[in-house]
Coordinates of C-alpha atoms in Angstrom, one line a residue:
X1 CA 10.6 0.2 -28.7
X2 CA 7.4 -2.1 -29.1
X3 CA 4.8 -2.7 -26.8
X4 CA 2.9 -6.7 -28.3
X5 CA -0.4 -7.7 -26.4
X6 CA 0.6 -11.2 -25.7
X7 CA -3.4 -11.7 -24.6
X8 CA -6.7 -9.3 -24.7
X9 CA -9.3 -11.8 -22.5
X10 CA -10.5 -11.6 -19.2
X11 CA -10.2 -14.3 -16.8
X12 CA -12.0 -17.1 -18.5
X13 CA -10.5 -16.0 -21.9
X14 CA -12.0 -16.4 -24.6
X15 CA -13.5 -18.5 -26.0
X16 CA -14.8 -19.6 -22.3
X17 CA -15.2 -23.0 -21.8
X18 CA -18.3 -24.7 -22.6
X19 CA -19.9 -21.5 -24.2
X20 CA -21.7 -21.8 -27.7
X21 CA -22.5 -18.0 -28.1
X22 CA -21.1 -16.7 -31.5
X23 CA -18.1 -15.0 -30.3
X24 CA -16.4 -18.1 -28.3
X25 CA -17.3 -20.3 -32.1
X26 CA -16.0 -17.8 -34.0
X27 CA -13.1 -18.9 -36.6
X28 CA -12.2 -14.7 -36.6
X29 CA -8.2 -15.2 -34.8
X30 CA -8.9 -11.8 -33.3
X31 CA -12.0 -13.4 -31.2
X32 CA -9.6 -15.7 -29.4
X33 CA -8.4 -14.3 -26.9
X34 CA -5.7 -15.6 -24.2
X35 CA -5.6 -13.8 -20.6
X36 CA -4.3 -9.8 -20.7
X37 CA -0.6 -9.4 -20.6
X38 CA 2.1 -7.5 -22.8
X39 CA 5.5 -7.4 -23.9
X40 CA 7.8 -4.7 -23.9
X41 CA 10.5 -4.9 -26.3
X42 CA 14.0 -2.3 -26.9
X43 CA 16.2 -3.8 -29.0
X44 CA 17.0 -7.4 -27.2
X45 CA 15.7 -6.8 -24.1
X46 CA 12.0 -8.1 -23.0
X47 CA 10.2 -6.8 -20.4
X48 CA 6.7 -9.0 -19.5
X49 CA 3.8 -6.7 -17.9
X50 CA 1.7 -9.9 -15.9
X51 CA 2.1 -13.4 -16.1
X52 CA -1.0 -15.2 -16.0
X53 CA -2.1 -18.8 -16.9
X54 CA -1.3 -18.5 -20.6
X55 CA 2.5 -17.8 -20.2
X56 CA 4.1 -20.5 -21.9
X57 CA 1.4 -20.4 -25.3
X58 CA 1.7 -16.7 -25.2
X59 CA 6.1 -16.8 -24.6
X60 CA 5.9 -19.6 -27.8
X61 CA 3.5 -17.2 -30.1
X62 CA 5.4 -14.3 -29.7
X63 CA 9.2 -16.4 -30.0
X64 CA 10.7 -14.8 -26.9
X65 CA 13.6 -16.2 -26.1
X66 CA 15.0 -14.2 -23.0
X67 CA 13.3 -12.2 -20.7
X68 CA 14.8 -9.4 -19.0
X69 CA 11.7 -8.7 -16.2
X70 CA 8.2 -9.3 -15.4
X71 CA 6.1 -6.3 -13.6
X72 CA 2.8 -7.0 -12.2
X73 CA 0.1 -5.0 -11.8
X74 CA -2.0 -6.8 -9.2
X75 CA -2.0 -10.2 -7.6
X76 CA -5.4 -11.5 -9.0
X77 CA -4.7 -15.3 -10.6
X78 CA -5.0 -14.1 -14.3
X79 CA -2.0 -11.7 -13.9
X80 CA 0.4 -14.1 -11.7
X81 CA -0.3 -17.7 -12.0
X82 CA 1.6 -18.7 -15.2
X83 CA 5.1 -17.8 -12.9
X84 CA 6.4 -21.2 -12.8
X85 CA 6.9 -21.5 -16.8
X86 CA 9.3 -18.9 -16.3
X87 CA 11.6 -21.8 -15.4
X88 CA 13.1 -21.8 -18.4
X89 CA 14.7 -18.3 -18.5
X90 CA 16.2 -19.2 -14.8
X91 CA 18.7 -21.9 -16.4
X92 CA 19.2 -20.8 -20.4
X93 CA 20.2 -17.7 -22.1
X94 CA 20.6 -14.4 -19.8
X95 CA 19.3 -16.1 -17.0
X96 CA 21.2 -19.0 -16.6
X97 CA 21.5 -19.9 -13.0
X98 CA 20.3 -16.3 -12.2
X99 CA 17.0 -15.8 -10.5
X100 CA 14.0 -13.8 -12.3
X101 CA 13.3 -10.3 -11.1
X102 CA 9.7 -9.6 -10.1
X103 CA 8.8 -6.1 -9.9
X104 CA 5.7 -5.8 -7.7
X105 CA 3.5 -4.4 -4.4
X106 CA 4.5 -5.9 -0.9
X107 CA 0.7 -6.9 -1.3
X108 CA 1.7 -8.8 -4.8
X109 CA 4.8 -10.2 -3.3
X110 CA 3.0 -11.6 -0.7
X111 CA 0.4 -13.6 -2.6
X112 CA 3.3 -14.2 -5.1
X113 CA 5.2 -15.9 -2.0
X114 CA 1.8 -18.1 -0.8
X115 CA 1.1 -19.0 -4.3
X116 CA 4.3 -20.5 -4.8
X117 CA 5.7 -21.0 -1.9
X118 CA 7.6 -24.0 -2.7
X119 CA 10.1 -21.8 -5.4
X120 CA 11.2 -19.3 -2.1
X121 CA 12.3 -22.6 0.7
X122 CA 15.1 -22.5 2.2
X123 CA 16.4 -25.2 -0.5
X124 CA 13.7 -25.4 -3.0
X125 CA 12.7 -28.5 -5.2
X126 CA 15.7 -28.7 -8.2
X127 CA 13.6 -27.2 -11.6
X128 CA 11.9 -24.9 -9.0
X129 CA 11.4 -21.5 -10.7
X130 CA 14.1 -18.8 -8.7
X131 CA 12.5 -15.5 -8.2
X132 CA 14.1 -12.2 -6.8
X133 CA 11.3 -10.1 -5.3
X134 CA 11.8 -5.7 -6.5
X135 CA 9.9 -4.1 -4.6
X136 CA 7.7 -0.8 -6.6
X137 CA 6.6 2.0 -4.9
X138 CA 3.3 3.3 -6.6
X139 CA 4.4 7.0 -5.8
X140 CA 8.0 6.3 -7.3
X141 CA 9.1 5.9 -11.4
X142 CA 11.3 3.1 -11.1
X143 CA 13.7 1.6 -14.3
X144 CA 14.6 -1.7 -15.6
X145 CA 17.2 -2.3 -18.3
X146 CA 17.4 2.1 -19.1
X147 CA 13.6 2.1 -19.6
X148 CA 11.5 3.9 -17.1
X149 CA 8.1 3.1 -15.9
X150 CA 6.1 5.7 -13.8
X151 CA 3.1 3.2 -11.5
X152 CA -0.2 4.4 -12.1
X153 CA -2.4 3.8 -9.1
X154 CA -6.1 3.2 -10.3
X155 CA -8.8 1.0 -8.4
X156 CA -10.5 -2.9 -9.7
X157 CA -13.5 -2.3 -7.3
X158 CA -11.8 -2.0 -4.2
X159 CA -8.7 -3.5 -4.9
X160 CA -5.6 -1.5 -5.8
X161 CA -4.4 -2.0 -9.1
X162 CA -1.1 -0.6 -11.0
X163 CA -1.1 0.8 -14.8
X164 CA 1.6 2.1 -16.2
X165 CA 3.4 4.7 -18.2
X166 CA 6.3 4.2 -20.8
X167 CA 7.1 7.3 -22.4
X168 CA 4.0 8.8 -24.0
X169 CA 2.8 4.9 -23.6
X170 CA 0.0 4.4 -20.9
X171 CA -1.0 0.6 -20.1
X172 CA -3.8 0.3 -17.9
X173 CA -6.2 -3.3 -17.2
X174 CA -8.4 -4.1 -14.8
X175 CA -9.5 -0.7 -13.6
X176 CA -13.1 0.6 -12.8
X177 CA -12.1 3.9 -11.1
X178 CA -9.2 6.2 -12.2
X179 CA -8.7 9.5 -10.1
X180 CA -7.4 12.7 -10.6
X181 CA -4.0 12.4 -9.6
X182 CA -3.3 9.4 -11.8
X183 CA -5.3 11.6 -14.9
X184 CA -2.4 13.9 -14.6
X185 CA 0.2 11.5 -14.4
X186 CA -1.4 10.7 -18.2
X187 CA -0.9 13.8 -19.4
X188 CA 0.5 14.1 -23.1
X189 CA -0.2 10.3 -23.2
X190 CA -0.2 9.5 -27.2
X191 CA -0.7 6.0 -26.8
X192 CA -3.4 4.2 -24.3
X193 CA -4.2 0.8 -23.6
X194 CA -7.3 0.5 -21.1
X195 CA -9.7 -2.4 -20.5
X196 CA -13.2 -2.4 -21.3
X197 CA -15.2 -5.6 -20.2
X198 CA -18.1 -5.4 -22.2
X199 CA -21.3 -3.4 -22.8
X200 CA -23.0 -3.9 -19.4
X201 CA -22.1 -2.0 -15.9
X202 CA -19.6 -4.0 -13.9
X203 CA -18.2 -3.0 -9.9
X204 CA -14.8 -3.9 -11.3
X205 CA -14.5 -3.1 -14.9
X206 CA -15.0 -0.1 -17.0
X207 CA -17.2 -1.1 -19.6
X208 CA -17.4 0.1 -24.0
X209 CA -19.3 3.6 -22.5
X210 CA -16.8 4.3 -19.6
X211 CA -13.4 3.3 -21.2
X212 CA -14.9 5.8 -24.5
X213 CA -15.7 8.4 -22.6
X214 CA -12.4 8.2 -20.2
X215 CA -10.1 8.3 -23.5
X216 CA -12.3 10.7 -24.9
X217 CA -11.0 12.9 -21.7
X218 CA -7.6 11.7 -22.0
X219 CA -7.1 13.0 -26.0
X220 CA -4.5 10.4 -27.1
X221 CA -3.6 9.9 -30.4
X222 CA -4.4 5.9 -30.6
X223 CA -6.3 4.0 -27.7
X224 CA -6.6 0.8 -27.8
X225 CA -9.2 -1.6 -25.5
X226 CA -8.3 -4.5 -23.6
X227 CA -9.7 -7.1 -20.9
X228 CA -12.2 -8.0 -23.2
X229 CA -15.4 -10.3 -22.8
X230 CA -16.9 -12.7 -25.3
X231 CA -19.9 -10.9 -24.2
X232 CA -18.1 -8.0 -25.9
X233 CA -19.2 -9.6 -29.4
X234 CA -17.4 -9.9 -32.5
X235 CA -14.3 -7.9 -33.4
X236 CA -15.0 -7.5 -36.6
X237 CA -19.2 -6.5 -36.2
X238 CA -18.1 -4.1 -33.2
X239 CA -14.7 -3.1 -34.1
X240 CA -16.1 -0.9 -37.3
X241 CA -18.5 1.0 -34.6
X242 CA -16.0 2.5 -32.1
X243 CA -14.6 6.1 -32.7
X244 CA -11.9 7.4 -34.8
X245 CA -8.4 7.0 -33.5
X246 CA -10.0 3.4 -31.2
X247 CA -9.6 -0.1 -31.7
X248 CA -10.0 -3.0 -29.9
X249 CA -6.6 -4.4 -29.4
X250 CA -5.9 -8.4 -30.1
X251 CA -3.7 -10.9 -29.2
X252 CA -0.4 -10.9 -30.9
X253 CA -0.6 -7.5 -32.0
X254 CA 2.4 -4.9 -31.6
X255 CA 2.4 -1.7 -31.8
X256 CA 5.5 1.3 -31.2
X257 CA 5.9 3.0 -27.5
X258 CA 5.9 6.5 -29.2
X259 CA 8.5 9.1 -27.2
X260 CA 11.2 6.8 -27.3
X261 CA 12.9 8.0 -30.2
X262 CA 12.6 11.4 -29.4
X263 CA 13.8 11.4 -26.0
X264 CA 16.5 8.6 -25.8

């Protein structure tokens, strides 16, 4: 089982539009960053984690040619807007003629359902995208296609946010404050994913310091940092300073879910 970041950015992405600093001109593959989703993949089966404005690039890059899911973690525009290129799974491959399965909050569904509100009419627009809303209960694992994923309830500011853990695989964006009851959901974790903005102090965001120090509590084996700002600087200039056993993860990278060997 493989986990691929199909994007690393933050909202803008990156490069950001306009912007002449020396990350956004930067010819380094690993400084271009599209907005922060992954892939899970067993065997055949893909599972998307977000689907934000990059969708279709990101769905090209990585060659996936059926789609088995998409879970969200929150409803912000970055993680949910790309939904109508999903068209094309509704009507080749698995999907034909079926509708895609969205896993998400009743909060998410809802802005899911404003934001697109022309794909769930009564007889939608032909080519319209067909969705079939799954409910997830943040206190509850729930499965898709034999693989389980256990919500991980953390807070973006004030907004509630989901993570989430696959095997001894934690995935975790947008989060500035992680309590105690989630911490021991991550327990044995081998593998983390968590963003880290960039250097300064953000409401929202952890930033370098507080995503360090939080997998510095956590003891996995491999972390790797995501969400990340052209105000971040340079992969390569900044990726040689972080500690042993951390990198900062890029697009199209894919790394293995570890656990799943062992315990399928």
């Amino acid at each position: 089982m493989q986990f691929t970041f199909l994007g690393t950015g933050t909202s803008q992405g990156v490069p950001v539009i306009g912007c002449q600093c020396v990350v956004c001109r930067s010819s380094d593959p690993r400084d271009k960053r599209f907005r922060t989703s992954g892939l899970v993949t067993c065997g055949k089966t893909n599972i998307s984690i977000d689907c934000g404005p990059d969708f279709r690039s990101q769905a090209l890059r990585a060659d996936v040619k059926n789609l088995e899911a998409i879970v969200f973690t929150h409803e912000h525009n970055d993680h949910i807007i790309g939904l109508d290129d999903v068209r094309p799974f509704n009507f080749t491959g698995k999907f034909g003629g079926r509708r895609m399965p969205l896993y998400a909050t009743l909060q998410v569904q809802r802005e899911i359902q404003l934001r697109f509100a022309y794909a769930f009419r009564e007889n939608p627009y032909p080519g319209s995208p067909r969705f079939d809303l799954i409910e997830i209960d943040p206190s509850l694992m729930f499965q898709i296609a034999g693989i389980d994923f256990l919500p991980l309830e953390v807070l973006h500011g004030d907004l509630p946010v989901l993570g989430f853990r696959i095997f001894d695989f934690v995935y975790i964006t947008d989060a500035k404050t992680i309590g105690p009851e989630t911490r021991k959901k991550m327990k044995g974790t081998r593998t983390l994913v968590v963003n880290a903005l960039h250097h300064e102090p953000h409401h929202a965001h952890l930033n370098l310091a507080e995503a360090l120090a939080f997998i510095e509590e956590i003891v996995p084996e491999r972390a790797y940092l995501t969400h990340i700002s052209h105000r971040m600087g340079l992969h390569a200039a900044w990726g040689n300073r972080l500690p042993p056993g951390v990198s900062f993860a890029y697009d199209g990278l894919t790394i293995e879910i570890p656990g799943f060997n062992e315990k399928s």
